[in-house]
PDB file of C-alpha atoms in Angstrom:
ATOM      1  CA  MET W   1      83.001  77.637  92.279  1.00 74.00           C
ATOM      2  CA  PRO W   2      81.987  80.923  93.982  1.00 78.00           C
ATOM      3  CA  LYS W   3      84.312  82.651  96.407  1.00 73.00           C
ATOM      4  CA  GLN W   4      84.084  80.855  99.749  1.00 80.00           C
ATOM      5  CA  VAL W   5      85.701  83.312 102.193  1.00 78.00           C
ATOM      6  CA  ARG W   6      85.281  86.977 103.002  1.00 78.00           C
ATOM      7  CA  GLY W   7      88.472  87.525 104.996  1.00 80.00           C
ATOM      8  CA  VAL W   8      90.612  86.318 107.888  1.00 86.00           C
ATOM      9  CA  HIS W   9      88.764  85.577 111.144  1.00 91.00           C
ATOM     10  CA  HIS W  10      91.730  84.816 113.413  1.00 93.00           C
ATOM     11  CA  ILE W  11      95.362  83.776 113.464  1.00 93.00           C
ATOM     12  CA  ILE W  12      96.744  81.815 116.415  1.00 92.00           C
ATOM     13  CA  LEU W  13     100.475  81.754 117.057  1.00 93.00           C
ATOM     14  CA  THR W  14     101.985  79.198 119.412  1.00 91.00           C
ATOM     15  CA  VAL W  15     104.416  81.147 121.592  1.00 92.00           C
ATOM     16  CA  ALA W  16     106.632  80.590 124.628  1.00 89.00           C
ATOM     17  CA  ASP W  17     104.930  83.285 126.731  1.00 92.00           C
ATOM     18  CA  PRO W  18     101.459  84.532 125.733  1.00 94.00           C
ATOM     19  CA  ALA W  19     101.651  87.603 128.008  1.00 95.00           C
ATOM     20  CA  ARG W  20     105.006  88.660 126.509  1.00 95.00           C
ATOM     21  CA  SER W  21     103.698  88.237 122.955  1.00 95.00           C
ATOM     22  CA  ASP W  22     100.490  90.078 123.849  1.00 96.00           C
ATOM     23  CA  ALA W  23     102.485  93.077 125.127  1.00 96.00           C
ATOM     24  CA  PHE W  24     104.833  93.027 122.116  1.00 96.00           C
ATOM     25  CA  TYR W  25     102.097  92.913 119.469  1.00 96.00           C
ATOM     26  CA  ARG W  26      99.926  95.486 121.257  1.00 95.00           C
ATOM     27  CA  ARG W  27     102.837  97.918 121.164  1.00 95.00           C
ATOM     28  CA  ILE W  28     103.885  97.156 117.588  1.00 95.00           C
ATOM     29  CA  LEU W  29     100.323  97.242 116.225  1.00 95.00           C
ATOM     30  CA  GLY W  30      98.993 100.004 118.475  1.00 94.00           C
ATOM     31  CA  VAL W  31      95.912  98.070 119.579  1.00 93.00           C
ATOM     32  CA  GLU W  32      94.176  98.045 122.952  1.00 89.00           C
ATOM     33  CA  ILE W  33      91.241  95.631 122.706  1.00 90.00           C
ATOM     34  CA  GLY W  34      91.959  92.070 123.799  1.00 90.00           C
ATOM     35  CA  GLY W  35      91.706  89.507 126.542  1.00 93.00           C
ATOM     36  CA  GLY W  36      92.480  85.961 127.533  1.00 93.00           C
ATOM     37  CA  ASN W  37      94.226  84.113 130.340  1.00 93.00           C
ATOM     38  CA  GLU W  38      97.670  82.687 131.154  1.00 90.00           C
ATOM     39  CA  ASN W  39      97.463  80.084 128.366  1.00 91.00           C
ATOM     40  CA  ILE W  40      96.044  82.187 125.545  1.00 93.00           C
ATOM     41  CA  ARG W  41      95.855  85.924 124.930  1.00 95.00           C
ATOM     42  CA  TRP W  42      94.203  87.674 121.989  1.00 95.00           C
ATOM     43  CA  ILE W  43      94.038  91.142 120.493  1.00 95.00           C
ATOM     44  CA  SER W  44      91.608  92.640 118.032  1.00 93.00           C
ATOM     45  CA  CYS W  45      93.242  93.827 114.832  1.00 89.00           C
ATOM     46  CA  ASP W  46      89.990  95.432 113.640  1.00 87.00           C
ATOM     47  CA  THR W  47      89.178  92.931 110.886  1.00 89.00           C
ATOM     48  CA  PHE W  48      90.590  89.789 112.569  1.00 91.00           C
ATOM     49  CA  LEU W  49      91.791  88.444 115.913  1.00 94.00           C
ATOM     50  CA  LEU W  50      95.439  87.673 116.590  1.00 95.00           C
ATOM     51  CA  ALA W  51      95.949  85.165 119.409  1.00 95.00           C
ATOM     52  CA  PHE W  52      98.996  83.867 121.271  1.00 95.00           C
ATOM     53  CA  GLN W  53      98.804  80.454 122.903  1.00 93.00           C
ATOM     54  CA  ARG W  54     101.115  78.189 124.836  1.00 89.00           C
ATOM     55  CA  ALA W  55     101.864  74.906 123.066  1.00 83.00           C
ATOM     56  CA  PRO W  56      98.567  73.049 123.482  1.00 77.00           C
ATOM     57  CA  HIS W  57     100.022  69.573 124.081  1.00 81.00           C
ATOM     58  CA  LYS W  58     103.737  68.989 124.585  1.00 79.00           C
ATOM     59  CA  PRO W  59     105.991  72.057 124.295  1.00 76.00           C
ATOM     60  CA  ILE W  60     109.464  71.540 122.856  1.00 79.00           C
ATOM     61  CA  PRO W  61     111.982  72.889 125.391  1.00 79.00           C
ATOM     62  CA  ASN W  62     113.724  76.116 124.283  1.00 80.00           C
ATOM     63  CA  ASP W  63     111.960  75.990 120.904  1.00 80.00           C
ATOM     64  CA  ARG W  64     112.186  78.974 118.548  1.00 78.00           C
ATOM     65  CA  PHE W  65     110.361  79.656 115.313  1.00 80.00           C
ATOM     66  CA  ASP W  66     112.144  78.544 112.135  1.00 81.00           C
ATOM     67  CA  GLU W  67     110.667  79.271 108.715  1.00 80.00           C
ATOM     68  CA  ASN W  68     112.502  76.264 107.274  1.00 78.00           C
ATOM     69  CA  ARG W  69     109.970  73.948 108.903  1.00 77.00           C
ATOM     70  CA  VAL W  70     106.787  73.120 107.051  1.00 72.00           C
ATOM     71  CA  GLY W  71     104.193  75.731 108.004  1.00 80.00           C
ATOM     72  CA  LEU W  72     104.383  79.476 108.418  1.00 83.00           C
ATOM     73  CA  ASP W  73     107.225  81.405 106.754  1.00 85.00           C
ATOM     74  CA  HIS W  74     106.201  84.898 107.844  1.00 89.00           C
ATOM     75  CA  PHE W  75     103.246  87.213 107.784  1.00 88.00           C
ATOM     76  CA  ALA W  76     102.907  90.806 106.693  1.00 92.00           C
ATOM     77  CA  PHE W  77     100.659  93.566 107.965  1.00 92.00           C
ATOM     78  CA  ALA W  78      99.401  96.001 105.337  1.00 92.00           C
ATOM     79  CA  VAL W  79     100.136  99.703 105.869  1.00 93.00           C
ATOM     80  CA  ASP W  80      99.177 102.670 103.731  1.00 92.00           C
ATOM     81  CA  SER W  81     102.376 104.696 103.491  1.00 93.00           C
ATOM     82  CA  ARG W  82     106.128 104.953 103.758  1.00 95.00           C
ATOM     83  CA  LYS W  83     105.545 107.320 106.709  1.00 96.00           C
ATOM     84  CA  GLN W  84     104.087 104.407 108.662  1.00 95.00           C
ATOM     85  CA  LEU W  85     107.246 102.420 107.916  1.00 96.00           C
ATOM     86  CA  GLU W  86     109.374 105.346 109.104  1.00 97.00           C
ATOM     87  CA  ASP W  87     107.331 105.585 112.324  1.00 96.00           C
ATOM     88  CA  LEU W  88     107.693 101.836 112.828  1.00 96.00           C
ATOM     89  CA  LEU W  89     111.477 102.107 112.517  1.00 97.00           C
ATOM     90  CA  ILE W  90     111.511 104.659 115.341  1.00 97.00           C
ATOM     91  CA  LEU W  91     109.483 102.316 117.552  1.00 96.00           C
ATOM     92  CA  LEU W  92     111.630  99.290 116.695  1.00 97.00           C
ATOM     93  CA  LYS W  93     114.756 101.275 117.579  1.00 97.00           C
ATOM     94  CA  GLU W  94     113.208 102.245 120.948  1.00 97.00           C
ATOM     95  CA  MET W  95     112.476  98.555 121.555  1.00 97.00           C
ATOM     96  CA  ASN W  96     116.001  97.482 120.482  1.00 97.00           C
ATOM     97  CA  ILE W  97     114.584  95.276 117.726  1.00 97.00           C
ATOM     98  CA  PRO W  98     116.995  94.812 114.803  1.00 97.00           C
ATOM     99  CA  THR W  99     115.852  95.509 111.253  1.00 97.00           C
ATOM    100  CA  ALA W 100     117.474  96.203 107.895  1.00 97.00           C
ATOM    101  CA  GLY W 101     115.360  99.353 107.594  1.00 97.00           C
ATOM    102  CA  ILE W 102     113.013 100.056 104.729  1.00 97.00           C
ATOM    103  CA  GLU W 103     113.534  97.490 101.977  1.00 96.00           C
ATOM    104  CA  PHE W 104     112.096  97.141  98.475  1.00 95.00           C
ATOM    105  CA  ASP W 105     110.337  94.009  97.253  1.00 90.00           C
ATOM    106  CA  PRO W 106     111.097  93.693  93.517  1.00 87.00           C
ATOM    107  CA  ASP W 107     108.324  91.107  93.085  1.00 85.00           C
ATOM    108  CA  GLY W 108     105.590  93.066  94.859  1.00 79.00           C
ATOM    109  CA  LYS W 109     107.032  96.409  93.743  1.00 87.00           C
ATOM    110  CA  GLU W 110     106.495  97.868  97.232  1.00 91.00           C
ATOM    111  CA  GLU W 111     108.479  98.864 100.315  1.00 95.00           C
ATOM    112  CA  TYR W 112     108.429  97.013 103.621  1.00 95.00           C
ATOM    113  CA  VAL W 113     110.138  96.664 106.996  1.00 97.00           C
ATOM    114  CA  CYS W 114     111.031  93.188 108.229  1.00 96.00           C
ATOM    115  CA  PHE W 115     111.758  92.210 111.856  1.00 97.00           C
ATOM    116  CA  ARG W 116     111.283  89.359 114.362  1.00 95.00           C
ATOM    117  CA  ASP W 117     108.949  88.945 117.332  1.00 95.00           C
ATOM    118  CA  PRO W 118     110.120  87.565 120.734  1.00 94.00           C
ATOM    119  CA  ASP W 119     109.720  83.980 119.469  1.00 92.00           C
ATOM    120  CA  ASN W 120     111.676  84.704 116.257  1.00 92.00           C
ATOM    121  CA  ILE W 121     108.576  84.803 114.013  1.00 93.00           C
ATOM    122  CA  GLN W 122     109.341  87.017 111.024  1.00 94.00           C
ATOM    123  CA  LEU W 123     106.963  89.939 110.560  1.00 95.00           C
ATOM    124  CA  GLU W 124     106.668  92.591 107.871  1.00 95.00           C
ATOM    125  CA  PHE W 125     104.889  95.887 107.618  1.00 95.00           C
ATOM    126  CA  TYR W 126     104.204  96.146 103.893  1.00 94.00           C
ATOM    127  CA  VAL W 127     103.034  99.205 101.947  1.00 93.00           C
ATOM    128  CA  GLY W 128     100.254  98.766  99.443  1.00 81.00           C
ATOM    129  CA  ASP W 129      97.462  96.416  98.599  1.00 73.00           C
ATOM    130  CA  TYR W 130      98.058  92.932  97.198  1.00 67.00           C
ATOM    131  CA  ARG W 131      95.043  93.469  94.941  1.00 63.00           C
ATOM    132  CA  ASP W 132      96.710  96.337  93.040  1.00 55.00           C
TER     133      ASP W 132
END
């Protein structure tokens, strides 16, 4: 069967506060283009959209992300260099976001920085290209 996809179009995260997530991700990712309303916000990550929505039906009170549930474990943004990881660590420190610093993935043979967003979703900035 021929390849069916050419990339990611959008990712939608269900969050407690779309405006808070919008501000957090804009700062972390350094993006400006976006839009939305009080129920859903989105930002352009150049090759895909990242959106933050309130629970569409029945929110669970005081819910927090947990990667032990079926579904998302984490997602990683690709970066080109260790310098970008070092710059990210400075920003995370300014934002009082805990991290273990630059770590090494023995499986992927690359370095990364892992941290959590305001809803406890685990994020990574990962050096390299998965196609290498």
